[in-house]
Short mmCIF file of C-alpha atoms in Angstrom, two decimals:
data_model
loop_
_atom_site.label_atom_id
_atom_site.label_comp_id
_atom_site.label_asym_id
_atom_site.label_seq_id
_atom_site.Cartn_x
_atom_site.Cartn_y
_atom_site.Cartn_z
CA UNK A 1 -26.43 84.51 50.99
CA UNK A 2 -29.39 86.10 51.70
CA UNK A 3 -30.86 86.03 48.18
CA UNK A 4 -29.56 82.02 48.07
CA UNK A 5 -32.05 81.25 50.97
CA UNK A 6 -34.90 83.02 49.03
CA UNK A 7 -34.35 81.33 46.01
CA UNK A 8 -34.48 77.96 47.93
CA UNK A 9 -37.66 78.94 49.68
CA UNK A 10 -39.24 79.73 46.90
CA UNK A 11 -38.44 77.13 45.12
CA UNK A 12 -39.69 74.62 47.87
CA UNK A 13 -43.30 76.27 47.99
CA UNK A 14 -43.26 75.46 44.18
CA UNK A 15 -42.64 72.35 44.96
CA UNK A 16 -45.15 71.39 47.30
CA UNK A 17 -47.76 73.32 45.18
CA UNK A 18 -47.30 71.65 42.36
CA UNK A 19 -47.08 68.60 44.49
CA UNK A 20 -50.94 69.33 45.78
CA UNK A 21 -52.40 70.08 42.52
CA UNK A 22 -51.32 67.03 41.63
CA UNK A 23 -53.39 64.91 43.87
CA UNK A 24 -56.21 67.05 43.48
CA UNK A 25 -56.30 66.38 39.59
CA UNK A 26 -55.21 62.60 40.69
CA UNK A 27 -58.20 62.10 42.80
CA UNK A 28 -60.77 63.23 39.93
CA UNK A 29 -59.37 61.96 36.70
CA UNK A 30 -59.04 58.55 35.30
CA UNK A 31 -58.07 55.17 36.72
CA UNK A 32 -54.92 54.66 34.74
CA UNK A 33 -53.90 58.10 33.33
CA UNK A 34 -51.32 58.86 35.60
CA UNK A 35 -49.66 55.55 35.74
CA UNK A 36 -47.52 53.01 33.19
CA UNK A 37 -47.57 49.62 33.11
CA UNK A 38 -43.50 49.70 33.26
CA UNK A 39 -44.30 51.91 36.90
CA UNK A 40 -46.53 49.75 38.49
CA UNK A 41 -46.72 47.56 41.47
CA UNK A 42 -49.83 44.99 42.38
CA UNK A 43 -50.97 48.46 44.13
CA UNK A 44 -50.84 50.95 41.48
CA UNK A 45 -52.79 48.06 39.63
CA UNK A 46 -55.95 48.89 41.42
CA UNK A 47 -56.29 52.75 39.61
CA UNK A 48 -54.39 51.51 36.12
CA UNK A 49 -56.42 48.71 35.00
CA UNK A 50 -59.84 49.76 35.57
CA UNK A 51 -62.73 50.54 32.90
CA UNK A 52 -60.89 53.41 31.35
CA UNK A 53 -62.97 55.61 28.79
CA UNK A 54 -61.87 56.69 25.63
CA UNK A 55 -61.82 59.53 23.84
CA UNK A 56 -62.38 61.48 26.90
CA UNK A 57 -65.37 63.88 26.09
CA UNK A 58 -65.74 67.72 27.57
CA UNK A 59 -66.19 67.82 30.96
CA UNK A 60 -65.88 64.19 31.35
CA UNK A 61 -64.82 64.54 34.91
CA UNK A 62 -66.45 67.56 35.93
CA UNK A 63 -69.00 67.10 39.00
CA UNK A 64 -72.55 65.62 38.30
CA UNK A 65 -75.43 66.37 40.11
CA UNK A 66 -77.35 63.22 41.46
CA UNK A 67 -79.78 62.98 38.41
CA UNK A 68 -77.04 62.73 35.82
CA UNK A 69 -75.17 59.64 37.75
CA UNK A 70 -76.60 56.31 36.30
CA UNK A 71 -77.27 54.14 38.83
CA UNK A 72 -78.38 50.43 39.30
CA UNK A 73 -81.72 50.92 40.64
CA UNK A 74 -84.69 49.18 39.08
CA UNK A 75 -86.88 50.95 36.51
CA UNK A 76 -89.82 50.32 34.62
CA UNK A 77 -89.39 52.04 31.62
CA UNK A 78 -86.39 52.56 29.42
CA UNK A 79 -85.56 55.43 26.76
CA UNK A 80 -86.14 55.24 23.37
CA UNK A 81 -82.62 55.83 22.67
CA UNK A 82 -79.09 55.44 24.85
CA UNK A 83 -79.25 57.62 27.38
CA UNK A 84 -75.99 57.44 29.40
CA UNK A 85 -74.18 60.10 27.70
CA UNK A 86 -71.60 60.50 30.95
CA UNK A 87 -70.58 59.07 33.75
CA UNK A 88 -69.02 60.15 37.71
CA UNK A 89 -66.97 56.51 37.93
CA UNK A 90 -65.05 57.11 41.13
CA UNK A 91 -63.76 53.91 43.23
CA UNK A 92 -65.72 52.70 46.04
CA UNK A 93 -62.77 53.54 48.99
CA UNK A 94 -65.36 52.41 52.13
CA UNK A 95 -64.00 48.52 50.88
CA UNK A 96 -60.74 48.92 51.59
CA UNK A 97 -61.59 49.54 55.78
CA UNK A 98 -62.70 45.94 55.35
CA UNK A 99 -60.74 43.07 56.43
CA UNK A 100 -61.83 40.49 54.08
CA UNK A 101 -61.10 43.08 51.09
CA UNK A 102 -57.25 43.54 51.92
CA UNK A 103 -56.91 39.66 51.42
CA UNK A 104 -58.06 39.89 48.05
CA UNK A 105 -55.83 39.49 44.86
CA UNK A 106 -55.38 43.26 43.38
CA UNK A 107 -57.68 42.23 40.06
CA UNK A 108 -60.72 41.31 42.67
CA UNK A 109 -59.79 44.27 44.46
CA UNK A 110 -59.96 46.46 41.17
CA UNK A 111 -63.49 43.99 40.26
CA UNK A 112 -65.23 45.70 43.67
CA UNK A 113 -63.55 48.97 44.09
CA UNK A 114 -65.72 49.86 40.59
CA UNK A 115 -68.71 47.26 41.07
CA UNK A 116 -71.23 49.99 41.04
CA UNK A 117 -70.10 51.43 37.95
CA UNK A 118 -72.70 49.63 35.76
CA UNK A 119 -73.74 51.84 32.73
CA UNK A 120 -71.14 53.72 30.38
CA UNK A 121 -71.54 56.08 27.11
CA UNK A 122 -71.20 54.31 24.03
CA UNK A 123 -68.92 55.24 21.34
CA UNK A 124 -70.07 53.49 18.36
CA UNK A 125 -73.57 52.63 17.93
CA UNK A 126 -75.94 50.65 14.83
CA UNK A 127 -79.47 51.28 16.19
CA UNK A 128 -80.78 50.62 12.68
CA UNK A 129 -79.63 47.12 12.97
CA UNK A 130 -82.95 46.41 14.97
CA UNK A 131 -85.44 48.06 12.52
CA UNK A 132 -88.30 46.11 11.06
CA UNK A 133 -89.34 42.80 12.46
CA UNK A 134 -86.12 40.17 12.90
CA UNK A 135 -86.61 36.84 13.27
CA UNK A 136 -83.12 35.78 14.38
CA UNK A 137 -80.61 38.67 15.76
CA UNK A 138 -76.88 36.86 16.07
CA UNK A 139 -74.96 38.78 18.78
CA UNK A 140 -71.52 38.10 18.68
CA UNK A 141 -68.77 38.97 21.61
CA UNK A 142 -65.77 40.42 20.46
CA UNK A 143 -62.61 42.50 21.34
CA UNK A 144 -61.29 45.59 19.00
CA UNK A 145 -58.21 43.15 18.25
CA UNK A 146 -59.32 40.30 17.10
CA UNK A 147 -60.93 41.77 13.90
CA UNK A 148 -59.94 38.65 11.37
CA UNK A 149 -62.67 36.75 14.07
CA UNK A 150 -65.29 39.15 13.50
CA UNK A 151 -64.48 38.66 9.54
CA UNK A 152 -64.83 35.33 8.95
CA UNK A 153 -67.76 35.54 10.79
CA UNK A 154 -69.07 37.69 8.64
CA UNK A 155 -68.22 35.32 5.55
CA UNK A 156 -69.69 32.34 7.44
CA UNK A 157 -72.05 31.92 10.16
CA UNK A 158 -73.08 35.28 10.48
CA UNK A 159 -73.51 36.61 7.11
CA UNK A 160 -76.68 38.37 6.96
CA UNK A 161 -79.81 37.37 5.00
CA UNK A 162 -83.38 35.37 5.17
CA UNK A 163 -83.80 31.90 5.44
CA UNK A 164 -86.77 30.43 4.34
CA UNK A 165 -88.31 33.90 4.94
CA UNK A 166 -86.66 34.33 8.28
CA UNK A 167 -84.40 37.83 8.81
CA UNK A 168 -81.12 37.32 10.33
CA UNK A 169 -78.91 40.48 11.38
CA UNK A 170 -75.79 40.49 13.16
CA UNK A 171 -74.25 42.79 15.30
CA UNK A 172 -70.57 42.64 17.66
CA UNK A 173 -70.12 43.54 20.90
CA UNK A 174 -66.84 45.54 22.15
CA UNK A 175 -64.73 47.89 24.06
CA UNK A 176 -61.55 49.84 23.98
CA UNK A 177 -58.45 48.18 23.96
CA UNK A 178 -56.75 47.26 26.57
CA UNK A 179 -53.24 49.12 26.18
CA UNK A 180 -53.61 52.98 26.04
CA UNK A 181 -50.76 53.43 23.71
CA UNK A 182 -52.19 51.14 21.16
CA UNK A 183 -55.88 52.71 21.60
CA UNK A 184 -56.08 55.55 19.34
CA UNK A 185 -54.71 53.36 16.40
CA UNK A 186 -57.07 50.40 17.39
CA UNK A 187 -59.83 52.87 17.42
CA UNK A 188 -59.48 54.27 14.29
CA UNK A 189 -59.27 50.84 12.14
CA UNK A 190 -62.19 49.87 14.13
CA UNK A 191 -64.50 53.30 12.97
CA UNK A 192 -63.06 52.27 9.56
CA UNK A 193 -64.32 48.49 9.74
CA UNK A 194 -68.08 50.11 11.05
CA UNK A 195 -68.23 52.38 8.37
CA UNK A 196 -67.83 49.30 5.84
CA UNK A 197 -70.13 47.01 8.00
CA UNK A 198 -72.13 49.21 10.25
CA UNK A 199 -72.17 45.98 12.59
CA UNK A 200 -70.18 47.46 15.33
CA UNK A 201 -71.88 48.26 18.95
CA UNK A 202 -68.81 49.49 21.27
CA UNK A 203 -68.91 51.14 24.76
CA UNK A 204 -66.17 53.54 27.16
CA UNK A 205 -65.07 50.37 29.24
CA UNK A 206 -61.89 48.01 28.93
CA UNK A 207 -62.25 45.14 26.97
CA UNK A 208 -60.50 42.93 30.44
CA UNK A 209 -62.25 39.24 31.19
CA UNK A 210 -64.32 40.85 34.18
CA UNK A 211 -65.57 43.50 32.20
CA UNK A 212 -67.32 40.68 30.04
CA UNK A 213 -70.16 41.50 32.36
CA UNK A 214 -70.42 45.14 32.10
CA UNK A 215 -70.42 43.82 28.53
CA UNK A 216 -73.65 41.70 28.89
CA UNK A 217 -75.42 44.02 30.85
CA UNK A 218 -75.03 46.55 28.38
CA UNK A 219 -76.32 44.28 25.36
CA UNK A 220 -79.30 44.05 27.73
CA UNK A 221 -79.84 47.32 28.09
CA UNK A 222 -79.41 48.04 24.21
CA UNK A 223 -81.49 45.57 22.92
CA UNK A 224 -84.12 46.74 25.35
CA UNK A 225 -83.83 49.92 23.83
CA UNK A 226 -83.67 49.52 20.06
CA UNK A 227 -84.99 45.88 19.25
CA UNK A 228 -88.44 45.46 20.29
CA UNK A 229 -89.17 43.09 17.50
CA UNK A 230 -87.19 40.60 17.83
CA UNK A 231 -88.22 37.03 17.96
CA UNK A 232 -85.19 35.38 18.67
CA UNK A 233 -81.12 35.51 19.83
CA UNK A 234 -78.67 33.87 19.25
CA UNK A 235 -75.62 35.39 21.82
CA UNK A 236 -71.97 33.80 21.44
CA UNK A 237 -68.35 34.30 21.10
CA UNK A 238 -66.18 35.20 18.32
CA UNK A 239 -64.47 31.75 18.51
CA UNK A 240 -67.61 28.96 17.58
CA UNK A 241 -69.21 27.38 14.63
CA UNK A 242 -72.97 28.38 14.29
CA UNK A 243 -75.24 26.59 12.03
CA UNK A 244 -78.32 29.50 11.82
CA UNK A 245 -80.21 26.89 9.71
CA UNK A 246 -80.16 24.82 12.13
CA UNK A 247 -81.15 27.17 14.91
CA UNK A 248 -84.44 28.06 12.99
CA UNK A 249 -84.93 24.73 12.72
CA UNK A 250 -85.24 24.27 16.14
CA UNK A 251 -86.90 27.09 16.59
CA UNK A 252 -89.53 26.30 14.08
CA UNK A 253 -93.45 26.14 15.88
CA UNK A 254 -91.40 27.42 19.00
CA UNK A 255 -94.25 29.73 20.80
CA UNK A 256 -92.28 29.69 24.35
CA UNK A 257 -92.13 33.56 25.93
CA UNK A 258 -88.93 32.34 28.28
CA UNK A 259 -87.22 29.89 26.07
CA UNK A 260 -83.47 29.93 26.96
CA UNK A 261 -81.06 27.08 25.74
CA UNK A 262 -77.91 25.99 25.24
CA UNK A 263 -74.96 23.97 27.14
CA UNK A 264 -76.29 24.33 30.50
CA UNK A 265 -74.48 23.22 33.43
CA UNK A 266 -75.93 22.07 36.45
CA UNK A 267 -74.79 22.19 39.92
CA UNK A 268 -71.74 23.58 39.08
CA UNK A 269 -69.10 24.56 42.02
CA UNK A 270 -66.88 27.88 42.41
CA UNK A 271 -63.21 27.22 41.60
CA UNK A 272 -61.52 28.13 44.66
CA UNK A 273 -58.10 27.13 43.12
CA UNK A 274 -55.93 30.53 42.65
CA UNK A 275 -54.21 29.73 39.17
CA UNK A 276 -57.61 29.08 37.50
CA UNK A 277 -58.92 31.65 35.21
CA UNK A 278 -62.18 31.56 36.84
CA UNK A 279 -61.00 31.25 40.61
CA UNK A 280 -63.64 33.10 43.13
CA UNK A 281 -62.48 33.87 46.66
CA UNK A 282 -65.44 32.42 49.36
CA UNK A 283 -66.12 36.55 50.48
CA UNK A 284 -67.25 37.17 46.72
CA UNK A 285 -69.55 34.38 46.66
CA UNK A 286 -69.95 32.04 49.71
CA UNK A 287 -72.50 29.56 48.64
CA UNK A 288 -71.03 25.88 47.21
CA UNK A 289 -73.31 25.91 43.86
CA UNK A 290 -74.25 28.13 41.40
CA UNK A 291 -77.67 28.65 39.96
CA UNK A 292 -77.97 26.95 36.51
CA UNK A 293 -76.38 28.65 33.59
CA UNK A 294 -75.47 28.33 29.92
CA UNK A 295 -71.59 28.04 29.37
CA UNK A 296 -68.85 29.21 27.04
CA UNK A 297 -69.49 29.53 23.60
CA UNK A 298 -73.59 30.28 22.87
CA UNK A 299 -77.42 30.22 23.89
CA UNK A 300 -80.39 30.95 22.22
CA UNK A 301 -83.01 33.16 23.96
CA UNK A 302 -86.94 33.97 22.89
CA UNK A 303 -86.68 38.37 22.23
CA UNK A 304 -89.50 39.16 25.18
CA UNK A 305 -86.93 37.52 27.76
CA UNK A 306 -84.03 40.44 27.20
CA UNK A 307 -86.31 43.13 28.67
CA UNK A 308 -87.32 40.75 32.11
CA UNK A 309 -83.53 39.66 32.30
CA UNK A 310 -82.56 43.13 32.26
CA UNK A 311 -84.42 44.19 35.03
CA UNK A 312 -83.07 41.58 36.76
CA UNK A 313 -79.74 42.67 36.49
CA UNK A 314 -80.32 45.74 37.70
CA UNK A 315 -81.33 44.22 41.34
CA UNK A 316 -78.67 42.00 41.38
CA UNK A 317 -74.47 42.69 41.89
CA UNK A 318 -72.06 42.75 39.11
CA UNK A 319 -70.33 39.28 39.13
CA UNK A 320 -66.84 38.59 37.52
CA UNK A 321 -67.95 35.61 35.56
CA UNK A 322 -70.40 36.78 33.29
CA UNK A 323 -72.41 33.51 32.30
CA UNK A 324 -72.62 32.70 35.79
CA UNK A 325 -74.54 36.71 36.14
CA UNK A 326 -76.36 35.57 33.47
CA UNK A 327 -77.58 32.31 35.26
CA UNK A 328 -78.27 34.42 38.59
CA UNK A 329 -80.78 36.69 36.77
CA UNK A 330 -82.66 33.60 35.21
CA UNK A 331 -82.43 32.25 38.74
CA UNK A 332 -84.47 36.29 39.66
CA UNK A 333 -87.08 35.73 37.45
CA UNK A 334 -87.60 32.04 37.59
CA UNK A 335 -86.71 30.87 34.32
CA UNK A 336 -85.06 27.12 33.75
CA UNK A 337 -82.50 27.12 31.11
CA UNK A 338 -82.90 24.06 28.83
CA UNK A 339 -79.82 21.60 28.24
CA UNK A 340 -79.61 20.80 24.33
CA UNK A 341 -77.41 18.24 22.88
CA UNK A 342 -76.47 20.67 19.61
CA UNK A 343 -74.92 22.75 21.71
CA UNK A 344 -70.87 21.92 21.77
CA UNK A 345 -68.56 24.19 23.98
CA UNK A 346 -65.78 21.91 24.80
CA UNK A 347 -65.78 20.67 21.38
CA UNK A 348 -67.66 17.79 19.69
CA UNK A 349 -65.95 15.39 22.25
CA UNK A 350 -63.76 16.93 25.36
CA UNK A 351 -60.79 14.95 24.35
CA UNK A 352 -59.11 18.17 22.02
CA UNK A 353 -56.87 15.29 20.43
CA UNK A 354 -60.04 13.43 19.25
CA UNK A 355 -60.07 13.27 15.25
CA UNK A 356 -63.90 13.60 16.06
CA UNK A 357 -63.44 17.17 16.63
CA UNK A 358 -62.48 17.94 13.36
CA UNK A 359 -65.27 16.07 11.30
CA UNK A 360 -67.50 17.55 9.42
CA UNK A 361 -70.09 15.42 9.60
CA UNK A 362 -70.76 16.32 13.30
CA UNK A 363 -70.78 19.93 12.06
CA UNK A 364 -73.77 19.51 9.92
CA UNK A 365 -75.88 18.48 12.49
CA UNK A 366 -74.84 20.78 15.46
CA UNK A 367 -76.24 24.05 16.48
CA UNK A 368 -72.71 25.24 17.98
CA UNK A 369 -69.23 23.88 18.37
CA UNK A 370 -66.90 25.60 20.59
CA UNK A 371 -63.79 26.32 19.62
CA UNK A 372 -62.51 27.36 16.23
CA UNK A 373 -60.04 29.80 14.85
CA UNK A 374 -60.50 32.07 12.03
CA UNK A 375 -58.67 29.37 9.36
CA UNK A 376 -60.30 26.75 10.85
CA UNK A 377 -63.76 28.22 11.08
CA UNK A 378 -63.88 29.04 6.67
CA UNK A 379 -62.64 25.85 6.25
CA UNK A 380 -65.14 24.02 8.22
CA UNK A 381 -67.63 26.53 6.84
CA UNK A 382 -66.54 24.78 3.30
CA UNK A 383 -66.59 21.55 4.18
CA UNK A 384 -69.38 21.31 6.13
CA UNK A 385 -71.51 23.18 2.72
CA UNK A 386 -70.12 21.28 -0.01
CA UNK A 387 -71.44 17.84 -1.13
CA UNK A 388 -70.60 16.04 1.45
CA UNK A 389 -71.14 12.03 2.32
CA UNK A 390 -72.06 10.73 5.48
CA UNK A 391 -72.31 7.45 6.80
CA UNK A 392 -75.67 8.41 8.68
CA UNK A 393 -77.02 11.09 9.97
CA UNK A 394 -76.98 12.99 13.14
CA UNK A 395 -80.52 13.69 14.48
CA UNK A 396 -80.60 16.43 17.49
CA UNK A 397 -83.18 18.92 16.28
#
């Protein structure tokens, strides 16, 4: 009996050890290692969904000492290459003693628990992309799944060459995928599609809707870095029709420093509705307007703005909606985005019924349609550059 009881003990203080080194290696490792998506409540949804990193380099987690921790003060200068190599992401616990915080949805929770987190180490990068002079640089967001976008891009709108003398080069922005188990296979065709294209630029955060910001910030930050010759940008999704011809058109004779144009919207209102994609609770932004900003789909910026919007950034929040970020850092350093007619993100007309939508005519004259599929995009593409007829012509240059 006596040797019954000691087995017992012991294996109780096994227990409870194993038990504590447990939540010691919980508390310093990754937002979403220790949990599955079939094991989760809207809790555990708070440390699984966060900007996960992958692969997971040596001594990832190990402690940092104050100077290695990238931060989002303001700075001056910037390196001559990408210089967050690591980073000490831990959640931002002092929120949840706030009242207005537990009301929050768990994904807004997640959004501010990891707010400060700004910079991350990238995995692929295509520095050379930027060498020489460029006239046009055609930045494309993308996610590591949706590679048959990023291809008929490639065959279409973003195909790189010179125009009338004029250097286009193209580049994709991404993260990791969003489902651990599929990473590591995701990852690999992606290193396979760089090493044909070298157009890839991909960073250690989840490719999730609110990291679309992270995702701008870091463009910033890159093209600060690597393209200081650039005259002009052309920054959109993976889902529009792009006429670069018609872009250097426009920007033919164009000597403005701070030019910045596209679909702007003006006075535009939070959604406060839940169900809506882009719903903002009042204690993440309490003002009734935002600043001006260019919508879904594409802008076109003048090169010398990315460094002055950057630093921007840096003094400002992370905000979920990314264009709207975008529109409070123009708002920082006083620029006026420009409203231009050739610039379509809810389609030619908004009616998505319209036959209009589909005619190739309009296409000819536009700068950017929003929104086409792959299929749709080549054969548009086609049409739009064969001998085609049209009753009259559009003029919006």
């Amino acid at each position: 009996m006596l040797q019954w009881k000691k087995r017992v003990c012991k294996s109780i203080c096994i227990f409870f050890c194993v038990v504590i080194m447990l939540t010691i290696f919980q508390r310093g490792t990754s937002p979403g290692l220790l949990f599955t998506e079939s094991s989760m409540d809207s809790e555990d949804v708070l440390t699984a969904v966060k900007r996960d990193t992958y692969p997971v380099p040596n001594g990832f987690w190990a402690a940092k000492t104050e100077a290695q921790v990238t931060t989002a003060s303001v700075t001056d200068t910037y390196s001559s290459e990408w210089d967050v190599k690591s980073i000490n992401c831990t959640a931002n616990w002092n929120l949840t003693h706030l009242g207005w915080f537990t009301t929050l949805e768990p994904n807004y929770k997640q959004f501010l628990l990891y707010r400060h987190c700004r910079y991350f180490p990238m995995i692929i990068n295509n520095p050379q992309k930027c060498s020489g002079n460029i006239d046009l640089l055609i930045v494309v967001k993308s996610i590591i799944t949706q590679h048959d976008r990023r291809d008929a891009i490639r065959k279409t709108w973003g195909k790189e060459k010179e125009v009338k003398g004029k250097k286009i080069r193209t580049i994709f922005l991404l993260g990791t995928a969003m489902k651990e188990e599929e990473r590591a296979n995701y990852q690999k065709l992606l290193d396979f599609e760089n090493q044909i294209y070298g157009d890839i630029l991909q960073w250690d955060f989840l490719d999730s809707f609110f990291n679309l910001t992270l995702k701008e910030v870091h463009f910033l930050k890159w093209t600060t870095t690597y393209c200081q010759d650039v005259s002009y940008i052309f920054k959109g999704d993976d889902d529009v029709f792009v006429s670069p011809n018609n872009i250097l058109d426009f920007l033919e004779g164009n000597n403005t420093p701070d030019l910045f144009v596209g679909d702007v919207l003006y006075k535009a209102r939070p959604i406060r509705r839940k169900e809506n994609k882009y719903y903002i609770p009042e204690s993440m932004y309490s003002k009734n307007l935002y600043p001006p900003y260019a919508g879904g789909g594409g802008f076109i910026m003048a090169g010398p703005l990315v460094k002055r919007l950057l630093k921007a950034s840096e003094t400002l929040d992370l905000y979920p909606i990314d264009d709207v970020f975008l529109g409070m850092c123009l708002e920082v350093i006083k620029v006026k985005p420009i409203l231009h007619e050739g610039f379509k993100t809810f389609g030619i007309v908004r009616n998505k019924n319209s036959k209009m939508n589909k005619e190739p005519c309009f296409y000819r004259s536009m700068l950017v349609v929003h929104k086409l599929l792959p299929d749709e995009l080549l054969q548009m593409w086609e049409l739009v550059h064969s001998n085609l007829t049209c009753s009259r012509k559009v003029n919006i240059l």
